[in-house]
CSV table of C-alpha atoms and ligand atoms in Angstrom, one decimal:
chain,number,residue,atom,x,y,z
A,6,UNK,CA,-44.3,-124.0,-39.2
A,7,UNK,CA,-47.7,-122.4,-37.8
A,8,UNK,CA,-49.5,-119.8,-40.5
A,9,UNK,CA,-50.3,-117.3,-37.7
A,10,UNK,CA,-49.2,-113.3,-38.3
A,11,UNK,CA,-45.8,-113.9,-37.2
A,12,UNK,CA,-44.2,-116.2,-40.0
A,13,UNK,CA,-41.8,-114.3,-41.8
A,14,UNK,CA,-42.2,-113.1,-45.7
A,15,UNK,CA,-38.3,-115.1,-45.8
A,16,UNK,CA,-36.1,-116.7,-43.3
A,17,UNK,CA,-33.4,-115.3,-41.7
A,18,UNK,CA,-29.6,-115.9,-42.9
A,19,UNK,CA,-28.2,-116.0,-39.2
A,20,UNK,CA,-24.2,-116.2,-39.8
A,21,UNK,CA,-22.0,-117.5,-37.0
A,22,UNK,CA,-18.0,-116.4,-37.3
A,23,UNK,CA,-15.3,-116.9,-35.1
A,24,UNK,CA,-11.6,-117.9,-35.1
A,25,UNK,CA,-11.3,-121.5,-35.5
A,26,UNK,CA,-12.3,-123.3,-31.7
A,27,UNK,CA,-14.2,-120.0,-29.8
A,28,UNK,CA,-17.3,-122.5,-30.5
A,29,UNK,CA,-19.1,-121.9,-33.2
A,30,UNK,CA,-20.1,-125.5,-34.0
A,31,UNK,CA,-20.9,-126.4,-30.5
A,32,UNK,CA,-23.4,-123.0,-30.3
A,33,UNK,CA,-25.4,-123.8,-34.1
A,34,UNK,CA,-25.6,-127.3,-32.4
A,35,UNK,CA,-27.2,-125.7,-29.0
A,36,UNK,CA,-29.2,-123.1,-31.5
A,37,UNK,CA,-30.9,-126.4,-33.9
A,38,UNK,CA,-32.0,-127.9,-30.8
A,39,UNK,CA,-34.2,-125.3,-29.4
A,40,UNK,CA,-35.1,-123.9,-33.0
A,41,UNK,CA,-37.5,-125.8,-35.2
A,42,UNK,CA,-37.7,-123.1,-37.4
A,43,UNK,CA,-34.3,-123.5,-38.4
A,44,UNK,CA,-31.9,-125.2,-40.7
A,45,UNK,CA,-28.3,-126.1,-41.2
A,46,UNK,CA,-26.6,-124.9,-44.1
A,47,UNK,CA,-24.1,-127.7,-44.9
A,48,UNK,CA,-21.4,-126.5,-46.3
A,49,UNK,CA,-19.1,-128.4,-48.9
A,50,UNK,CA,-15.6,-128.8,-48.3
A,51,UNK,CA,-12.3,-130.0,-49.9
A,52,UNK,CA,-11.1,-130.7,-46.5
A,53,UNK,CA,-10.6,-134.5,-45.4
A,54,UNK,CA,-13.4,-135.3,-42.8
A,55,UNK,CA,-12.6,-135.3,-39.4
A,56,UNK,CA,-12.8,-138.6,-37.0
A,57,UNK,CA,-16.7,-138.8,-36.6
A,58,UNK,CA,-18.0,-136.0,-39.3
A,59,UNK,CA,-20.1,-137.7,-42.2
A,60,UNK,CA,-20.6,-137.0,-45.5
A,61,UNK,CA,-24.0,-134.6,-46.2
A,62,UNK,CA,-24.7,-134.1,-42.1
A,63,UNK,CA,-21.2,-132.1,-41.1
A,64,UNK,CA,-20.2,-130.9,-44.7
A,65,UNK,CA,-20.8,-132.4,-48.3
A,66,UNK,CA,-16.8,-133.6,-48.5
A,67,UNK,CA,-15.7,-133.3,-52.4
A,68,UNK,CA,-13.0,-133.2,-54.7
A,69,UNK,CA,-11.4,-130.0,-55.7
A,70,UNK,CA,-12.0,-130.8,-59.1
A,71,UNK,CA,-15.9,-131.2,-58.2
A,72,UNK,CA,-15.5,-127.4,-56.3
A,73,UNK,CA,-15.0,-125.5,-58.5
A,74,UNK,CA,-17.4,-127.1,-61.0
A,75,UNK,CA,-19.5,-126.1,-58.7
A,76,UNK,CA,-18.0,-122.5,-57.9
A,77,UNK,CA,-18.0,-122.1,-61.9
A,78,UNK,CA,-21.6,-123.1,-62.6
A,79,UNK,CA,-22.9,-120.6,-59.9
A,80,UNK,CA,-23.8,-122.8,-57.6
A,81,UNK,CA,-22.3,-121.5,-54.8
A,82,UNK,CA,-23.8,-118.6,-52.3
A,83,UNK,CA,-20.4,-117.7,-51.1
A,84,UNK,CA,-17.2,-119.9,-51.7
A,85,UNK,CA,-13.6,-119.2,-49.9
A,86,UNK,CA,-10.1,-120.9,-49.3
A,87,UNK,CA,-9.7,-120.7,-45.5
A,88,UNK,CA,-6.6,-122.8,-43.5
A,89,UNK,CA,-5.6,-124.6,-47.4
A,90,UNK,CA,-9.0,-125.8,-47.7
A,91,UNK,CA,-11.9,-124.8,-50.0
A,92,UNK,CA,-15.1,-124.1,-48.6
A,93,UNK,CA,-18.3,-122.9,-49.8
A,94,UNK,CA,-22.2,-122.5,-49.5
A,95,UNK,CA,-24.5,-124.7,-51.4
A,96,UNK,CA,-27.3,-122.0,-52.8
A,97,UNK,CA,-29.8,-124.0,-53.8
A,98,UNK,CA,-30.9,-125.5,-50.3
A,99,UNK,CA,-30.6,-121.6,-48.6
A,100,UNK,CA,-33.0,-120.2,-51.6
A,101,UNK,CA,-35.6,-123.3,-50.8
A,102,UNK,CA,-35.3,-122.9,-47.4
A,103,UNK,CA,-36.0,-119.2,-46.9
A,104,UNK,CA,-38.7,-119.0,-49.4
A,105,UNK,CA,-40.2,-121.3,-47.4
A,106,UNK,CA,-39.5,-118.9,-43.8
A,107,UNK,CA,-37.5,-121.1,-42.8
A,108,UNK,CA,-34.1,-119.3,-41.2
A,109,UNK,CA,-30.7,-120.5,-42.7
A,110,UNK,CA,-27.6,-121.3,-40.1
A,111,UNK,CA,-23.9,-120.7,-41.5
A,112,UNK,CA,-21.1,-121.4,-40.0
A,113,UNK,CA,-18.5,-119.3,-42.4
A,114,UNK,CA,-15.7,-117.7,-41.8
A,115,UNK,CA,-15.4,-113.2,-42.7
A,116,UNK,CA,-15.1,-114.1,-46.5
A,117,UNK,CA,-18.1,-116.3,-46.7
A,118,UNK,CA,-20.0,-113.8,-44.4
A,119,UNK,CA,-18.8,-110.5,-46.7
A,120,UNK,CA,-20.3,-112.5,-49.8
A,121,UNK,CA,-23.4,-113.3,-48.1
A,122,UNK,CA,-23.8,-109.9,-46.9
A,123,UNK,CA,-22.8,-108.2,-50.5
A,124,UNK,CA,-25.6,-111.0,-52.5
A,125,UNK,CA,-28.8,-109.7,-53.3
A,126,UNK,CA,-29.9,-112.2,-49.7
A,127,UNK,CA,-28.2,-110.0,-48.2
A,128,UNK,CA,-30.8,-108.1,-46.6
A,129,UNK,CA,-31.9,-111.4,-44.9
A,130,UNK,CA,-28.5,-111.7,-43.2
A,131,UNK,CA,-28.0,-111.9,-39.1
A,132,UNK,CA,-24.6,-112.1,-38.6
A,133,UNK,CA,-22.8,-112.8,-35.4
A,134,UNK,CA,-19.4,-112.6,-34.2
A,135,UNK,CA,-18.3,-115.4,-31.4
A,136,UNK,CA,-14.9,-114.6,-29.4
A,137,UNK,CA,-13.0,-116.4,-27.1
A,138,UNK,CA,-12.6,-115.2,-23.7
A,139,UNK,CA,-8.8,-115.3,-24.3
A,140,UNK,CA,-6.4,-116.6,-26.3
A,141,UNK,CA,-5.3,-118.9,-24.0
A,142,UNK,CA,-8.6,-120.3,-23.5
A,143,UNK,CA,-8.5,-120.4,-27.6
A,144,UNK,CA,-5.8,-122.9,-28.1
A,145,UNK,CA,-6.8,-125.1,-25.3
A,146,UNK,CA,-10.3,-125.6,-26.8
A,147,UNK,CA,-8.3,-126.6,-29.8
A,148,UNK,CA,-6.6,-128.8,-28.0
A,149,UNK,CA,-9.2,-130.2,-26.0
A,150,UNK,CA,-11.4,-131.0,-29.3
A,151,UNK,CA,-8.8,-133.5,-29.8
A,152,UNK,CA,-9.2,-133.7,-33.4
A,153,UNK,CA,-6.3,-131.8,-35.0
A,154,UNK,CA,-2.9,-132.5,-35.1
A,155,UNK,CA,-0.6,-130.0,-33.2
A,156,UNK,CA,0.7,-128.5,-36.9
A,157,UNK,CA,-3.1,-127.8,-37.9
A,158,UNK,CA,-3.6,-126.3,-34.4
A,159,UNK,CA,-0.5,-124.0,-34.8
A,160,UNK,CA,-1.7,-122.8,-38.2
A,161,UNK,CA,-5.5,-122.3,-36.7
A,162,UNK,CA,-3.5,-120.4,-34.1
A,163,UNK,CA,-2.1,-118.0,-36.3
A,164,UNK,CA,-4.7,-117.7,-38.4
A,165,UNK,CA,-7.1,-116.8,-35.1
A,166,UNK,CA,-5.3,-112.6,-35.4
A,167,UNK,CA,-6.9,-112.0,-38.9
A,168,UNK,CA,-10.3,-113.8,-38.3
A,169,UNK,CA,-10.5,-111.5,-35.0
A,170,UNK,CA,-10.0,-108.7,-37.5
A,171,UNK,CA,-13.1,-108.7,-38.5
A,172,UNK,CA,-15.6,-108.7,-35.6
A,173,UNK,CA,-16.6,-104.9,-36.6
A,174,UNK,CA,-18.4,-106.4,-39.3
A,175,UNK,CA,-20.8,-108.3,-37.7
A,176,UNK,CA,-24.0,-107.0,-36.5
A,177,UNK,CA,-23.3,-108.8,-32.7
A,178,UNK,CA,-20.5,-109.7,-30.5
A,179,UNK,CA,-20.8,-112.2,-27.9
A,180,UNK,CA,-17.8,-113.4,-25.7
A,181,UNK,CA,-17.9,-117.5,-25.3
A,182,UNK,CA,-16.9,-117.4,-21.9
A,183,UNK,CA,-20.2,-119.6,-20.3
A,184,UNK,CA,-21.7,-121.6,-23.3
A,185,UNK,CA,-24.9,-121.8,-21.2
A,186,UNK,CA,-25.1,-118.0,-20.8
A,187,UNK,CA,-24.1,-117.5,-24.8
A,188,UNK,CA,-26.6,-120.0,-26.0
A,189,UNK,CA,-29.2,-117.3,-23.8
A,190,UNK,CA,-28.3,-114.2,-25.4
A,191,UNK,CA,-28.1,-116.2,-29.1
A,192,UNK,CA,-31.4,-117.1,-28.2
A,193,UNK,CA,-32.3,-113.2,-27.1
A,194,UNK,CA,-30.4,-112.1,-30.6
A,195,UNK,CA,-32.3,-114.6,-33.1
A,196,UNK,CA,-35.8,-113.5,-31.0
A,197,UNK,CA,-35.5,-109.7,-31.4
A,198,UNK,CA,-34.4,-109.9,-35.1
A,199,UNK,CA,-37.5,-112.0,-36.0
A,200,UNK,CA,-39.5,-109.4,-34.3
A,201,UNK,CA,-38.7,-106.7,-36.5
A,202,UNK,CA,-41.1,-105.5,-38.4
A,203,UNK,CA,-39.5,-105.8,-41.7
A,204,UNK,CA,-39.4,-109.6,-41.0
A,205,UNK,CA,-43.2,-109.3,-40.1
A,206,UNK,CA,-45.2,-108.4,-43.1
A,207,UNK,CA,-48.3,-110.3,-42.0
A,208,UNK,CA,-48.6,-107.9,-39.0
A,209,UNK,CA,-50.1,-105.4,-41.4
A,210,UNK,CA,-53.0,-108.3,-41.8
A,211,UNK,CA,-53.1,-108.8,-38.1
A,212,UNK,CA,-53.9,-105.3,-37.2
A,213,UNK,CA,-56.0,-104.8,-40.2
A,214,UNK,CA,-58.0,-107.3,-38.2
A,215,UNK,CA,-58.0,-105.7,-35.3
A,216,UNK,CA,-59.0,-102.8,-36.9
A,217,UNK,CA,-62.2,-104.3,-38.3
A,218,UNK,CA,-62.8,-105.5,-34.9
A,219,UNK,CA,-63.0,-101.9,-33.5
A,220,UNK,CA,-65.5,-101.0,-36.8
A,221,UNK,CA,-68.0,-104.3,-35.2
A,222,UNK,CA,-67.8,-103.3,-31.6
B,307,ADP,P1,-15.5,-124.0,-33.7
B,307,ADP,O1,-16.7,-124.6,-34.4
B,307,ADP,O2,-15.6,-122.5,-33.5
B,307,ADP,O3,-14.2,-124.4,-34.3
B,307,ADP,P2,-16.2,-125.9,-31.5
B,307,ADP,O4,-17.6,-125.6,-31.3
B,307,ADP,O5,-15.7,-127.1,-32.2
B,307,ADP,O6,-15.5,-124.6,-32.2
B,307,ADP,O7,-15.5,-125.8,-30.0
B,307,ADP,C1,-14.1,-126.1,-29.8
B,307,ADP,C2,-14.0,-126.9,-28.5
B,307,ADP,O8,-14.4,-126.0,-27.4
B,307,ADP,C3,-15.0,-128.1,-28.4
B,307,ADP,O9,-14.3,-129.1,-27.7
B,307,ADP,C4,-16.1,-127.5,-27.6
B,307,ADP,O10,-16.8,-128.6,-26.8
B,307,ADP,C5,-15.4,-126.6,-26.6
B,307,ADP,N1,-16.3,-125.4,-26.2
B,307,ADP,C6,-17.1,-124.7,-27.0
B,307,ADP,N2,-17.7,-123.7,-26.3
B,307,ADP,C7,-17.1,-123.7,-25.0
B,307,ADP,C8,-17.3,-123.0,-23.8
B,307,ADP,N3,-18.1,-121.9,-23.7
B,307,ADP,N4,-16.5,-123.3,-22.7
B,307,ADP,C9,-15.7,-124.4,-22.8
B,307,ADP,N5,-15.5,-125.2,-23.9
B,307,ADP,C10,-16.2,-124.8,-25.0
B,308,5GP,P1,-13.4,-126.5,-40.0
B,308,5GP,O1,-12.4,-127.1,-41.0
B,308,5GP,O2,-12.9,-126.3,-38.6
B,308,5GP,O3,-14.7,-127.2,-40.1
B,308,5GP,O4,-13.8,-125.0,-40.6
B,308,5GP,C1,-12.7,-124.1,-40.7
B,308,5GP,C2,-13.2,-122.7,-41.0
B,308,5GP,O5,-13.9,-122.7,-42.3
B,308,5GP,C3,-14.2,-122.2,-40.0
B,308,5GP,O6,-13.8,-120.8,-39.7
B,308,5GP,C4,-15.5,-122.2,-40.7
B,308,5GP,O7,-16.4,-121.2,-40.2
B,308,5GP,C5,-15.1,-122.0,-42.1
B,308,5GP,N1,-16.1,-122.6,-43.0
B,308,5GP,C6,-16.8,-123.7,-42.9
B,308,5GP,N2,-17.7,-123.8,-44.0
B,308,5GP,C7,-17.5,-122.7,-44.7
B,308,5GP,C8,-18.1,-122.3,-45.9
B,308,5GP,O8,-19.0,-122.9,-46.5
B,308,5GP,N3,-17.7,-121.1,-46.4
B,308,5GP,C9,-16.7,-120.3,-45.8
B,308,5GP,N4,-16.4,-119.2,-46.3
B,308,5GP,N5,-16.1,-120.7,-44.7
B,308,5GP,C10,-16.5,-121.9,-44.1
């Protein structure tokens, strides 16, 4: 991270929502690989991995018993059941990594982004809303991911009309019709947040400088 007048006081909490399969994975994925100044939040889960996922990159797979340990000793950010599952936010990385400017990337669904929003980070929080171009489009990305079984698809399906529910909530809306085109205006979105002033408080050094400069001219 460079020390010049634009490194944020904190890091951004930059949430991504979206029914299950309008490609939110496949977008943070895009987003990390153009953004050294961010991080993953990884997420634990009592979910059974998927073909492929490992154990601390894709989530931090534990018992339910070990859950809500956690949930009970406060050690969860934001912490929902979503699809049968538990889910939940792991605070201690996102407090380290903001502090350090650092911007945080969650992939929750409305629950875990209404706790985020409601904690005292909450005035750090970006949150984004991903739909599908249709619903059609919807299932067949589910299908085409190949790594659900047609009764986990179906329930993913129906649970796609309450997720969608929430999109007033977010502060953006993008359609995932071209990824190519939504990984551009993510990129747009993430640039003009980290340009506003409030996440600039070393501008009021920068122009203090330039201020001085005027005084030696
Ligand atoms: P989510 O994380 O929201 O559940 P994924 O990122 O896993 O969704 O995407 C679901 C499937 O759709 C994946 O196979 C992914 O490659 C594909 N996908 C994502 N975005 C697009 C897009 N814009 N056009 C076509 N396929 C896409
Ligand atoms: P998946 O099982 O497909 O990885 O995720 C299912 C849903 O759980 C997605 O909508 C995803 O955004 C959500 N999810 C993943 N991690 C978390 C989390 O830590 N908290 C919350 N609230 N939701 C999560």
């Amino acid at each position: 991270m460079s020390n010049n007048h634009q490194v944020n006081e904190k890091g951004l909490l930059i949430i991504l929502s979206s029914p299950s399969g309008a490609g939110k994975s496949t977008l943070a994925q895009r987003i990390k690989s153009w953004d050294e100044n961010c991080v993953f939040s990884i997420s634990a889960t009592t979910r059974k991995p998927r073909e492929g996922e490992q154990d601390g990159k894709d989530y931090y797979f534990i018992s339910e018993q070990e859950f809500h340990e956690k949930v009970s000793n406060d050690e969860m950010l934001e912490h929902a059941e979503v699809f049968g599952n538990f889910y939940g936010s792991p605070m201690a990385p996102v407090l380290s990594s903001i502090d350090q400017g650092y911007d945080v990337l969650f992939d929750v669904d409305w629950q875990g982004s209404q706790q985020i929003k409601n904690s005292s980070l909450g005035k750090y929080v970006l949150s984004i809303f991903i739909l599908p171009p249709s619903i059609k489009e919807l299932e067949s990305r589910l299908k085409s991911r190949n790594k659900d079984s047609d009764e986990v698809i179906s329930n993913r399906m129906a649970k796609s009309v309450e997720e969608i529910s929430h999109w007033p909530e977010y502060d953006y809306v993008v359609v995932n019709d071209d990824v190519d085109k939504t990984e551009e205006k993510l990129k747009t979105i993430i640039t003009a947040e980290r340009l506003r002033l409030s996440q600039q408080p070393g501008i009021v050094r920068f122009v203090r400088g330039l201020n001085n400069e005027f005084g030696e001219l």
